[in-house]
Amino acid sequence: MIKEQFILRPIGSVHKEKGHTTLVLNKEFEPALRGLDGFSHVWVLWWFDRNDTSKKRSVLQVHPGGNRKNPLTGVFACRSPARPNLIALTLCRVLSVKDNVVEIDKIDAS
């Protein structure tokens, strides 16, 4: 049986200040970071919160990069932030891990 709805709860937030980008996890998830400092990268799932409108969720095809010279392409075949489901995935380089904070090189999230 396919679920009609899923509930996602944030476990942290993205912070960008003065050229530094950090993922700050809720304190209760700090134990989940153990050993992450031994890896070069981490996959981060995040929500396109600034695109959460009915209009943008109904978009199924776009011109990649917003350039009309690019052929009309399905949103699942490109990196469009407009999509029916606003879950995003970014591979981030881990710079450091301290307590519940992961410093990364960059992320698409804002």
mmCIF file of C-alpha atoms in Angstrom:
data_model
loop_
_atom_site.group_PDB
_atom_site.id
_atom_site.type_symbol
_atom_site.label_atom_id
_atom_site.label_comp_id
_atom_site.label_asym_id
_atom_site.label_seq_id
_atom_site.Cartn_x
_atom_site.Cartn_y
_atom_site.Cartn_z
ATOM 1 C CA MET A 1 0.000 0.000 0.000
ATOM 2 C CA ILE A 2 1.361 3.405 -0.974
ATOM 3 C CA LYS A 3 1.107 6.116 1.653
ATOM 4 C CA GLU A 4 -0.656 9.238 0.484
ATOM 5 C CA GLN A 5 1.286 11.475 2.821
ATOM 6 C CA PHE A 6 4.560 11.539 4.726
ATOM 7 C CA ILE A 7 5.527 13.730 7.628
ATOM 8 C CA LEU A 8 9.023 15.192 7.599
ATOM 9 C CA ARG A 9 10.411 16.888 10.677
ATOM 10 C CA PRO A 10 13.490 19.096 10.507
ATOM 11 C CA ILE A 11 16.474 17.800 12.475
ATOM 12 C CA GLY A 12 18.559 20.939 12.068
ATOM 13 C CA SER A 13 19.170 24.029 9.984
ATOM 14 C CA VAL A 14 21.613 25.553 7.506
ATOM 15 C CA HIS A 15 23.533 28.677 8.501
ATOM 16 C CA LYS A 16 25.525 30.866 6.108
ATOM 17 C CA GLU A 17 27.591 33.677 7.613
ATOM 18 C CA LYS A 18 30.688 35.494 6.379
ATOM 19 C CA GLY A 19 31.733 32.802 3.929
ATOM 20 C CA HIS A 20 31.159 29.911 6.356
ATOM 21 C CA THR A 21 28.390 27.370 5.905
ATOM 22 C CA THR A 22 27.317 25.126 8.754
ATOM 23 C CA LEU A 23 24.712 22.494 9.388
ATOM 24 C CA VAL A 24 23.466 22.824 12.961
ATOM 25 C CA LEU A 25 21.643 19.697 14.082
ATOM 26 C CA ASN A 26 19.241 19.727 16.985
ATOM 27 C CA LYS A 27 21.230 18.744 20.088
ATOM 28 C CA GLU A 28 19.368 15.421 20.398
ATOM 29 C CA PHE A 29 20.907 14.276 17.078
ATOM 30 C CA GLU A 30 24.511 15.039 18.048
ATOM 31 C CA PRO A 31 25.296 11.322 18.662
ATOM 32 C CA ALA A 32 24.386 10.617 15.021
ATOM 33 C CA LEU A 33 27.394 12.698 13.923
ATOM 34 C CA ARG A 34 29.910 10.427 15.621
ATOM 35 C CA GLY A 35 32.524 9.342 13.083
ATOM 36 C CA LEU A 36 31.421 11.800 10.386
ATOM 37 C CA ASP A 37 34.746 13.616 10.757
ATOM 38 C CA GLY A 38 36.353 10.535 9.188
ATOM 39 C CA PHE A 39 34.554 11.157 5.905
ATOM 40 C CA SER A 40 35.245 13.712 3.199
ATOM 41 C CA HIS A 41 31.608 14.297 2.204
ATOM 42 C CA VAL A 42 28.070 14.008 3.511
ATOM 43 C CA TRP A 43 24.756 13.801 1.669
ATOM 44 C CA VAL A 44 22.304 16.415 2.950
ATOM 45 C CA LEU A 45 18.566 16.187 2.374
ATOM 46 C CA TRP A 46 16.815 19.533 2.643
ATOM 47 C CA TRP A 47 13.570 21.258 1.759
ATOM 48 C CA PHE A 48 13.170 23.910 -0.961
ATOM 49 C CA ASP A 49 11.254 26.062 1.537
ATOM 50 C CA ARG A 50 11.456 29.226 -0.571
ATOM 51 C CA ASN A 51 9.720 27.443 -3.462
ATOM 52 C CA ASP A 52 6.831 26.024 -1.472
ATOM 53 C CA THR A 53 3.892 27.396 -3.449
ATOM 54 C CA SER A 54 1.062 25.606 -5.231
ATOM 55 C CA LYS A 55 2.118 27.210 -8.500
ATOM 56 C CA LYS A 56 5.722 25.987 -8.282
ATOM 57 C CA ARG A 57 4.630 22.521 -7.142
ATOM 58 C CA SER A 58 2.515 22.199 -10.302
ATOM 59 C CA VAL A 59 5.453 22.859 -12.659
ATOM 60 C CA LEU A 60 6.424 19.637 -14.460
ATOM 61 C CA GLN A 61 8.657 20.949 -17.253
ATOM 62 C CA VAL A 62 11.172 23.792 -17.389
ATOM 63 C CA HIS A 63 13.867 25.260 -19.589
ATOM 64 C CA PRO A 64 17.000 24.303 -17.562
ATOM 65 C CA GLY A 65 18.745 27.275 -16.011
ATOM 66 C CA GLY A 66 15.736 29.416 -16.890
ATOM 67 C CA ASN A 67 17.193 29.770 -20.389
ATOM 68 C CA ARG A 68 14.537 29.424 -23.102
ATOM 69 C CA LYS A 69 17.273 28.359 -25.534
ATOM 70 C CA ASN A 70 17.508 25.112 -23.551
ATOM 71 C CA PRO A 71 14.936 22.480 -24.557
ATOM 72 C CA LEU A 72 11.851 21.990 -22.407
ATOM 73 C CA THR A 73 12.836 19.291 -19.908
ATOM 74 C CA GLY A 74 10.991 17.347 -17.201
ATOM 75 C CA VAL A 75 11.807 18.588 -13.690
ATOM 76 C CA PHE A 76 13.056 15.135 -12.649
ATOM 77 C CA ALA A 77 15.618 15.236 -15.483
ATOM 78 C CA CYS A 78 17.239 18.475 -14.335
ATOM 79 C CA ARG A 79 18.112 20.395 -11.190
ATOM 80 C CA SER A 80 14.985 22.531 -11.150
ATOM 81 C CA PRO A 81 13.905 23.809 -7.712
ATOM 82 C CA ALA A 82 10.315 23.843 -9.002
ATOM 83 C CA ARG A 83 8.913 20.356 -8.585
ATOM 84 C CA PRO A 84 5.921 18.490 -7.130
ATOM 85 C CA ASN A 85 7.941 17.363 -4.107
ATOM 86 C CA LEU A 86 10.390 19.856 -2.656
ATOM 87 C CA ILE A 87 12.940 17.446 -1.215
ATOM 88 C CA ALA A 88 16.467 18.305 -2.360
ATOM 89 C CA LEU A 89 19.744 16.408 -2.101
ATOM 90 C CA THR A 90 23.214 17.956 -2.064
ATOM 91 C CA LEU A 91 26.625 16.346 -1.645
ATOM 92 C CA CYS A 92 28.673 18.561 0.693
ATOM 93 C CA ARG A 93 32.368 18.452 1.557
ATOM 94 C CA VAL A 94 32.878 18.105 5.314
ATOM 95 C CA LEU A 95 35.374 20.631 6.675
ATOM 96 C CA SER A 96 34.919 19.936 10.387
ATOM 97 C CA VAL A 97 32.572 18.407 12.942
ATOM 98 C CA LYS A 98 32.236 19.764 16.475
ATOM 99 C CA ASP A 99 29.438 18.843 18.841
ATOM 100 C CA ASN A 100 26.197 19.245 16.849
ATOM 101 C CA VAL A 101 27.726 21.482 14.142
ATOM 102 C CA VAL A 102 29.088 20.350 10.774
ATOM 103 C CA GLU A 103 31.060 22.911 8.793
ATOM 104 C CA ILE A 104 30.707 22.291 5.055
ATOM 105 C CA ASP A 105 32.119 23.951 1.961
ATOM 106 C CA LYS A 106 28.780 24.988 0.434
ATOM 107 C CA ILE A 107 25.193 23.944 -0.143
ATOM 108 C CA ASP A 108 22.389 24.954 -2.513
ATOM 109 C CA ALA A 109 20.036 25.517 0.435
ATOM 110 C CA SER A 110 19.524 29.053 1.654
#
